[in-house]
PDB file of C-alpha atoms in Angstrom:
ATOM      1  CA  UNK A1414      90.248 103.202  97.569  1.00  0.00           C
ATOM      2  CA  UNK A1415      92.988 105.643  98.435  1.00  0.00           C
ATOM      3  CA  UNK A1416      95.462 107.428  96.255  1.00  0.00           C
ATOM      4  CA  UNK A1417      98.475 109.687  96.770  1.00  0.00           C
ATOM      5  CA  UNK A1418      99.806 112.212  94.282  1.00  0.00           C
ATOM      6  CA  UNK A1419     103.204 113.793  94.644  1.00  0.00           C
ATOM      7  CA  UNK A1420     103.023 116.852  92.483  1.00  0.00           C
ATOM      8  CA  UNK A1421     106.699 117.078  91.524  1.00  0.00           C
ATOM      9  CA  UNK A1422     108.760 114.169  90.259  1.00  0.00           C
ATOM     10  CA  UNK A1423     112.022 116.110  90.628  1.00  0.00           C
ATOM     11  CA  UNK A1424     112.971 119.148  92.704  1.00  0.00           C
ATOM     12  CA  UNK A1425     116.407 120.726  92.230  1.00  0.00           C
ATOM     13  CA  UNK A1426     117.493 123.240  94.850  1.00  0.00           C
ATOM     14  CA  UNK A1427     120.659 124.950  96.000  1.00  0.00           C
ATOM     15  CA  UNK A1428     122.240 124.227  99.347  1.00  0.00           C
ATOM     16  CA  UNK A1429     120.849 126.297 102.262  1.00  0.00           C
ATOM     17  CA  UNK A1430     117.702 127.197 100.298  1.00  0.00           C
ATOM     18  CA  UNK A1431     114.235 126.243 101.601  1.00  0.00           C
ATOM     19  CA  UNK A1432     112.324 123.416  99.965  1.00  0.00           C
ATOM     20  CA  UNK A1433     108.740 122.166  99.837  1.00  0.00           C
ATOM     21  CA  UNK A1434     107.763 118.762  98.496  1.00  0.00           C
ATOM     22  CA  UNK A1435     104.046 118.568  97.743  1.00  0.00           C
ATOM     23  CA  UNK A1436     101.718 115.681  98.488  1.00  0.00           C
ATOM     24  CA  UNK A1437      97.956 115.413  97.961  1.00  0.00           C
ATOM     25  CA  UNK A1438      95.853 112.409  98.888  1.00  0.00           C
ATOM     26  CA  UNK A1439      92.378 111.098  98.224  1.00  0.00           C
ATOM     27  CA  UNK A1440      90.417 108.979 100.697  1.00  0.00           C
ATOM     28  CA  UNK A1441      86.808 108.469 101.754  1.00  0.00           C
ATOM     29  CA  UNK A1442      87.840 107.770 105.365  1.00  0.00           C
ATOM     30  CA  UNK A1443      90.119 109.360 107.932  1.00  0.00           C
ATOM     31  CA  UNK A1444      93.791 108.716 107.289  1.00  0.00           C
ATOM     32  CA  UNK A1445      97.233 108.579 108.803  1.00  0.00           C
ATOM     33  CA  UNK A1446      99.967 110.215 106.733  1.00  0.00           C
ATOM     34  CA  UNK A1447     103.674 109.523 106.411  1.00  0.00           C
ATOM     35  CA  UNK A1448     106.806 110.785 104.702  1.00  0.00           C
ATOM     36  CA  UNK A1449     109.623 108.339 104.004  1.00  0.00           C
ATOM     37  CA  UNK A1450     113.099 109.062 102.627  1.00  0.00           C
ATOM     38  CA  UNK A1451     115.183 106.743 100.481  1.00  0.00           C
ATOM     39  CA  UNK A1452     118.892 107.456 100.114  1.00  0.00           C
ATOM     40  CA  UNK A1453     120.627 105.960  97.065  1.00  0.00           C
ATOM     41  CA  UNK A1454     120.738 102.160  97.109  1.00  0.00           C
ATOM     42  CA  UNK A1455     119.082 101.936 100.520  1.00  0.00           C
ATOM     43  CA  UNK A1456     115.701 101.014 101.955  1.00  0.00           C
ATOM     44  CA  UNK A1457     113.096 103.502 103.122  1.00  0.00           C
ATOM     45  CA  UNK A1458     113.367 105.333 106.429  1.00  0.00           C
ATOM     46  CA  UNK A1459     110.512 107.122 108.204  1.00  0.00           C
ATOM     47  CA  UNK A1460     110.915 110.921 108.300  1.00  0.00           C
ATOM     48  CA  UNK A1461     107.701 111.810 110.100  1.00  0.00           C
ATOM     49  CA  UNK A1462     104.091 110.811 110.542  1.00  0.00           C
ATOM     50  CA  UNK A1463     100.725 112.408 111.275  1.00  0.00           C
ATOM     51  CA  UNK A1464      98.287 110.338 113.321  1.00  0.00           C
ATOM     52  CA  UNK A1465      96.224 112.970 115.181  1.00  0.00           C
ATOM     53  CA  UNK A1466      96.541 116.189 117.143  1.00  0.00           C
ATOM     54  CA  UNK A1467      98.618 119.134 115.973  1.00  0.00           C
ATOM     55  CA  UNK A1468      98.570 119.482 112.223  1.00  0.00           C
ATOM     56  CA  UNK A1469     102.224 120.575 112.158  1.00  0.00           C
ATOM     57  CA  UNK A1470     104.449 117.548 112.536  1.00  0.00           C
ATOM     58  CA  UNK A1471     108.189 117.670 113.076  1.00  0.00           C
ATOM     59  CA  UNK A1472     110.462 114.859 111.974  1.00  0.00           C
ATOM     60  CA  UNK A1473     114.093 113.921 111.780  1.00  0.00           C
ATOM     61  CA  UNK A1474     116.821 115.929 110.053  1.00  0.00           C
ATOM     62  CA  UNK A1475     114.952 119.250 110.421  1.00  0.00           C
ATOM     63  CA  UNK A1476     111.981 118.309 108.233  1.00  0.00           C
ATOM     64  CA  UNK A1477     108.388 119.182 109.060  1.00  0.00           C
ATOM     65  CA  UNK A1478     105.035 118.674 107.395  1.00  0.00           C
ATOM     66  CA  UNK A1479     101.610 120.216 107.733  1.00  0.00           C
ATOM     67  CA  UNK A1480      98.375 118.253 107.478  1.00  0.00           C
ATOM     68  CA  UNK A1481      95.623 120.228 105.772  1.00  0.00           C
ATOM     69  CA  UNK A1482      92.372 118.270 105.882  1.00  0.00           C
ATOM     70  CA  UNK A1483      90.347 120.728 103.775  1.00  0.00           C
ATOM     71  CA  UNK A1484      92.902 120.639 100.977  1.00  0.00           C
ATOM     72  CA  UNK A1485      93.754 116.945 101.529  1.00  0.00           C
ATOM     73  CA  UNK A1486      97.433 117.813 101.526  1.00  0.00           C
ATOM     74  CA  UNK A1487     100.503 116.875 103.541  1.00  0.00           C
ATOM     75  CA  UNK A1488     103.381 118.946 102.209  1.00  0.00           C
ATOM     76  CA  UNK A1489     106.940 118.400 103.446  1.00  0.00           C
ATOM     77  CA  UNK A1490     109.186 121.393 104.181  1.00  0.00           C
ATOM     78  CA  UNK A1491     112.701 122.188 105.292  1.00  0.00           C
ATOM     79  CA  UNK A1492     113.900 125.770 105.823  1.00  0.00           C
ATOM     80  CA  UNK A1493     117.508 125.121 104.789  1.00  0.00           C
ATOM     81  CA  UNK A1494     118.653 122.016 102.921  1.00  0.00           C
ATOM     82  CA  UNK A1495     122.040 120.313 102.896  1.00  0.00           C
ATOM     83  CA  UNK A1496     123.820 118.281 100.254  1.00  0.00           C
ATOM     84  CA  UNK A1497     123.118 115.220 102.393  1.00  0.00           C
ATOM     85  CA  UNK A1498     119.346 115.703 101.916  1.00  0.00           C
ATOM     86  CA  UNK A1499     119.697 114.567  98.315  1.00  0.00           C
ATOM     87  CA  UNK A1500     117.397 111.526  98.156  1.00  0.00           C
ATOM     88  CA  UNK A1501     114.006 110.339  96.979  1.00  0.00           C
ATOM     89  CA  UNK A1502     111.054 111.201  99.198  1.00  0.00           C
ATOM     90  CA  UNK A1503     107.789 109.269  99.367  1.00  0.00           C
ATOM     91  CA  UNK A1504     104.457 110.347 100.779  1.00  0.00           C
ATOM     92  CA  UNK A1505     102.213 107.519 102.026  1.00  0.00           C
ATOM     93  CA  UNK A1506      98.716 107.123 103.473  1.00  0.00           C
ATOM     94  CA  UNK A1507      96.763 104.437 105.333  1.00  0.00           C
ATOM     95  CA  UNK A1508      93.355 104.169 106.951  1.00  0.00           C
ATOM     96  CA  UNK A1509      93.199 105.665 110.434  1.00  0.00           C
ATOM     97  CA  UNK A1510      92.304 103.439 113.351  1.00  0.00           C
ATOM     98  CA  UNK A1511      91.490  99.785 112.898  1.00  0.00           C
ATOM     99  CA  UNK A1512      94.236  97.266 113.220  1.00  0.00           C
ATOM    100  CA  UNK A1513      97.832  98.327 113.366  1.00  0.00           C
ATOM    101  CA  UNK A1514      98.828  96.401 110.267  1.00  0.00           C
ATOM    102  CA  UNK A1515      97.130  98.863 107.922  1.00  0.00           C
ATOM    103  CA  UNK A1516      98.376  98.794 104.364  1.00  0.00           C
ATOM    104  CA  UNK A1517     100.271 101.813 103.074  1.00  0.00           C
ATOM    105  CA  UNK A1518      99.552 103.460  99.731  1.00  0.00           C
ATOM    106  CA  UNK A1519     102.578 105.322  98.384  1.00  0.00           C
ATOM    107  CA  UNK A1520     102.947 108.268  96.059  1.00  0.00           C
ATOM    108  CA  UNK A1521     105.198 108.122  93.027  1.00  0.00           C
ATOM    109  CA  UNK A1522     108.158 109.729  94.788  1.00  0.00           C
ATOM    110  CA  UNK A1523     109.977 113.081  94.487  1.00  0.00           C
ATOM    111  CA  UNK A1524     113.682 113.163  93.805  1.00  0.00           C
ATOM    112  CA  UNK A1525     115.269 116.032  95.716  1.00  0.00           C
ATOM    113  CA  UNK A1526     118.662 117.084  94.394  1.00  0.00           C
ATOM    114  CA  UNK A1527     120.624 119.623  96.414  1.00  0.00           C
ATOM    115  CA  UNK A1528     123.309 121.468  94.478  1.00  0.00           C
ATOM    116  CA  UNK A1529     126.318 123.198  96.067  1.00  0.00           C
TER     117      UNK A1529
ATOM    118  CA  UNK B1468     119.595  94.399 116.158  1.00  0.00           C
ATOM    119  CA  UNK B1469     119.903  93.884 112.409  1.00  0.00           C
ATOM    120  CA  UNK B1470     116.332  95.098 111.810  1.00  0.00           C
ATOM    121  CA  UNK B1471     114.965  93.784 108.505  1.00  0.00           C
ATOM    122  CA  UNK B1472     117.364  91.763 106.356  1.00  0.00           C
ATOM    123  CA  UNK B1473     116.861  90.578 102.788  1.00  0.00           C
ATOM    124  CA  UNK B1474     118.732  88.095 100.628  1.00  0.00           C
ATOM    125  CA  UNK B1475     119.971  88.189  97.987  1.00  0.00           C
ATOM    126  CA  UNK B1476     120.881  91.828  97.283  1.00  0.00           C
ATOM    127  CA  UNK B1477     121.078  91.297  93.528  1.00  0.00           C
ATOM    128  CA  UNK B1478     119.774  88.590  91.215  1.00  0.00           C
ATOM    129  CA  UNK B1479     119.606  88.043  87.471  1.00  0.00           C
ATOM    130  CA  UNK B1480     117.139  85.461  86.170  1.00  0.00           C
ATOM    131  CA  UNK B1481     116.186  84.198  82.741  1.00  0.00           C
ATOM    132  CA  UNK B1482     112.539  84.209  81.731  1.00  0.00           C
ATOM    133  CA  UNK B1483     110.809  81.154  83.171  1.00  0.00           C
ATOM    134  CA  UNK B1484     113.236  80.548  86.024  1.00  0.00           C
ATOM    135  CA  UNK B1485     112.050  80.496  89.589  1.00  0.00           C
ATOM    136  CA  UNK B1486     113.501  81.947  92.750  1.00  0.00           C
ATOM    137  CA  UNK B1487     112.671  82.838  96.348  1.00  0.00           C
ATOM    138  CA  UNK B1488     113.459  86.154  97.998  1.00  0.00           C
ATOM    139  CA  UNK B1489     114.104  85.824 101.707  1.00  0.00           C
ATOM    140  CA  UNK B1490     113.215  88.324 104.412  1.00  0.00           C
ATOM    141  CA  UNK B1491     113.763  88.172 108.152  1.00  0.00           C
ATOM    142  CA  UNK B1492     113.170  90.605 111.000  1.00  0.00           C
ATOM    143  CA  UNK B1493     114.471  90.499 114.557  1.00  0.00           C
ATOM    144  CA  UNK B1494     112.139  93.100 116.088  1.00  0.00           C
ATOM    145  CA  UNK B1495     109.414  90.637 117.144  1.00  0.00           C
ATOM    146  CA  UNK B1496     106.980  92.320 114.748  1.00  0.00           C
ATOM    147  CA  UNK B1497     103.649  90.709 113.956  1.00  0.00           C
ATOM    148  CA  UNK B1498     103.120  92.114 110.461  1.00  0.00           C
ATOM    149  CA  UNK B1499     105.299  91.800 107.378  1.00  0.00           C
ATOM    150  CA  UNK B1500     104.979  93.100 103.824  1.00  0.00           C
ATOM    151  CA  UNK B1501     106.452  92.712 100.350  1.00  0.00           C
ATOM    152  CA  UNK B1502     106.603  95.698  97.985  1.00  0.00           C
ATOM    153  CA  UNK B1503     107.997  96.259  94.537  1.00  0.00           C
ATOM    154  CA  UNK B1504     109.453  99.589  93.467  1.00  0.00           C
ATOM    155  CA  UNK B1505     109.426 100.703  89.845  1.00  0.00           C
ATOM    156  CA  UNK B1506     110.592 104.093  88.524  1.00  0.00           C
ATOM    157  CA  UNK B1507     107.837 106.712  88.663  1.00  0.00           C
ATOM    158  CA  UNK B1508     105.394 104.352  90.383  1.00  0.00           C
ATOM    159  CA  UNK B1509     106.434 104.487  93.996  1.00  0.00           C
ATOM    160  CA  UNK B1510     106.092 101.296  96.034  1.00  0.00           C
ATOM    161  CA  UNK B1511     103.260  98.869  95.394  1.00  0.00           C
ATOM    162  CA  UNK B1512     102.182  96.207  97.848  1.00  0.00           C
ATOM    163  CA  UNK B1513     102.470  92.646  96.546  1.00  0.00           C
ATOM    164  CA  UNK B1514     101.455  90.592  99.598  1.00  0.00           C
ATOM    165  CA  UNK B1515     101.291  91.110 103.314  1.00  0.00           C
ATOM    166  CA  UNK B1516     101.028  89.017 106.444  1.00  0.00           C
ATOM    167  CA  UNK B1517      99.100  90.606 109.303  1.00  0.00           C
ATOM    168  CA  UNK B1518     100.301  87.950 111.740  1.00  0.00           C
ATOM    169  CA  UNK B1519     102.001  84.580 111.777  1.00  0.00           C
ATOM    170  CA  UNK B1520      99.917  82.066 109.860  1.00  0.00           C
ATOM    171  CA  UNK B1521      98.033  84.572 107.686  1.00  0.00           C
ATOM    172  CA  UNK B1522      98.800  86.083 104.301  1.00  0.00           C
ATOM    173  CA  UNK B1523      96.763  88.324 102.002  1.00  0.00           C
ATOM    174  CA  UNK B1524      97.051  89.774  98.528  1.00  0.00           C
ATOM    175  CA  UNK B1525      98.033  93.369  98.026  1.00  0.00           C
ATOM    176  CA  UNK B1526      97.748  95.565  94.966  1.00  0.00           C
ATOM    177  CA  UNK B1527      99.907  93.544  92.518  1.00  0.00           C
ATOM    178  CA  UNK B1528      99.956  89.844  93.562  1.00  0.00           C
ATOM    179  CA  UNK B1529      99.878  88.183  90.135  1.00  0.00           C
ATOM    180  CA  UNK B1530     102.930  86.027  89.440  1.00  0.00           C
ATOM    181  CA  UNK B1531     103.987  85.831  93.100  1.00  0.00           C
ATOM    182  CA  UNK B1532     103.446  83.588  96.095  1.00  0.00           C
ATOM    183  CA  UNK B1533     104.443  84.101  99.718  1.00  0.00           C
ATOM    184  CA  UNK B1534     105.106  82.036 102.806  1.00  0.00           C
ATOM    185  CA  UNK B1535     105.094  83.258 106.389  1.00  0.00           C
ATOM    186  CA  UNK B1536     107.477  80.626 107.666  1.00  0.00           C
ATOM    187  CA  UNK B1537     107.383  81.788 111.277  1.00  0.00           C
ATOM    188  CA  UNK B1538     107.093  85.110 113.093  1.00  0.00           C
ATOM    189  CA  UNK B1539     110.531  86.224 111.878  1.00  0.00           C
ATOM    190  CA  UNK B1540     110.539  85.158 108.234  1.00  0.00           C
ATOM    191  CA  UNK B1541     108.425  86.042 105.209  1.00  0.00           C
ATOM    192  CA  UNK B1542     109.508  84.815 101.778  1.00  0.00           C
ATOM    193  CA  UNK B1543     108.409  85.841  98.292  1.00  0.00           C
ATOM    194  CA  UNK B1544     108.498  83.313  95.449  1.00  0.00           C
ATOM    195  CA  UNK B1545     108.482  83.860  91.718  1.00  0.00           C
ATOM    196  CA  UNK B1546     107.463  80.555  90.129  1.00  0.00           C
ATOM    197  CA  UNK B1547     108.112  81.529  86.509  1.00  0.00           C
ATOM    198  CA  UNK B1548     109.892  84.855  86.200  1.00  0.00           C
ATOM    199  CA  UNK B1549     108.885  87.336  83.500  1.00  0.00           C
ATOM    200  CA  UNK B1550     110.664  90.505  82.302  1.00  0.00           C
ATOM    201  CA  UNK B1551     107.775  92.536  83.792  1.00  0.00           C
ATOM    202  CA  UNK B1552     108.974  91.392  87.217  1.00  0.00           C
ATOM    203  CA  UNK B1553     112.259  93.251  86.836  1.00  0.00           C
ATOM    204  CA  UNK B1554     112.138  95.564  89.824  1.00  0.00           C
ATOM    205  CA  UNK B1555     113.528  96.357  93.258  1.00  0.00           C
ATOM    206  CA  UNK B1556     111.791  94.345  95.967  1.00  0.00           C
ATOM    207  CA  UNK B1557     111.468  95.579  99.529  1.00  0.00           C
ATOM    208  CA  UNK B1558     110.396  93.709 102.607  1.00  0.00           C
ATOM    209  CA  UNK B1559     108.995  95.609 105.596  1.00  0.00           C
ATOM    210  CA  UNK B1560     107.644  94.838 109.040  1.00  0.00           C
ATOM    211  CA  UNK B1561     105.573  96.573 111.702  1.00  0.00           C
ATOM    212  CA  UNK B1562     104.722  95.837 115.305  1.00  0.00           C
ATOM    213  CA  UNK B1563     101.500  95.837 117.288  1.00  0.00           C
ATOM    214  CA  UNK B1564     100.348  99.375 118.100  1.00  0.00           C
ATOM    215  CA  UNK B1565     103.053 100.783 115.836  1.00  0.00           C
ATOM    216  CA  UNK B1566     102.115 102.598 112.668  1.00  0.00           C
ATOM    217  CA  UNK B1567     105.661 102.698 111.331  1.00  0.00           C
ATOM    218  CA  UNK B1568     106.866 100.149 108.837  1.00  0.00           C
ATOM    219  CA  UNK B1569     110.576  99.261 108.909  1.00  0.00           C
ATOM    220  CA  UNK B1570     112.148  98.460 105.564  1.00  0.00           C
ATOM    221  CA  UNK B1571     114.930  96.160 104.485  1.00  0.00           C
ATOM    222  CA  UNK B1572     117.702  97.217 102.075  1.00  0.00           C
ATOM    223  CA  UNK B1573     116.000  95.711  99.025  1.00  0.00           C
ATOM    224  CA  UNK B1574     116.692  93.078  96.368  1.00  0.00           C
ATOM    225  CA  UNK B1575     117.392  94.262  92.838  1.00  0.00           C
ATOM    226  CA  UNK B1576     116.013  91.662  90.421  1.00  0.00           C
ATOM    227  CA  UNK B1577     116.558  91.636  86.668  1.00  0.00           C
ATOM    228  CA  UNK B1578     114.695  89.160  84.448  1.00  0.00           C
ATOM    229  CA  UNK B1579     116.092  88.806  80.919  1.00  0.00           C
TER     230      UNK B1579
END
């Protein structure tokens, strides 16, 4: 079984400050990792994903994440946030390889609030 | 392309009533999923359909049934709604050789 833990339920930050949203996972097999963003009253949208290769992954809207296999982490970072980044962020994991319909396991979510 | 669409957007039910949540995708995806989202619990998989004609239970299937009507449509049915099923329900789909799931806008269901 897999599990995902997002270490902060809420992260308040001021505009133009850097931010890190933390994600740790547990799995007995190799995994693919994802970050999704959910803006208020909307569905989820993929920010970035790690499948293989470089451990530093760049996504949309200036976000990036680093896969650390030894620490089983996949933390999300942005060097300078905007008001429009206010949203809930979800880390997710699935088994690597196999069929492409692999089930996702989600973390509990982190609400990022950017203050002016 | 509309992507993934869900109807209705909002619904209020009384305990014991039944209803069907509809989901359709126009991306020619093989796989479709139903999740529920509850505060502090992230998204949990209810049922999924790897391809047309197949469905399987996810993490929290009790109290739900699904139908993969065709490649485009995947419905979720609550036969006898309970207050514990108050939640936001999301449908998602993914294509062959694609690891990204595309989500619909959600259905907010309240059971009183």
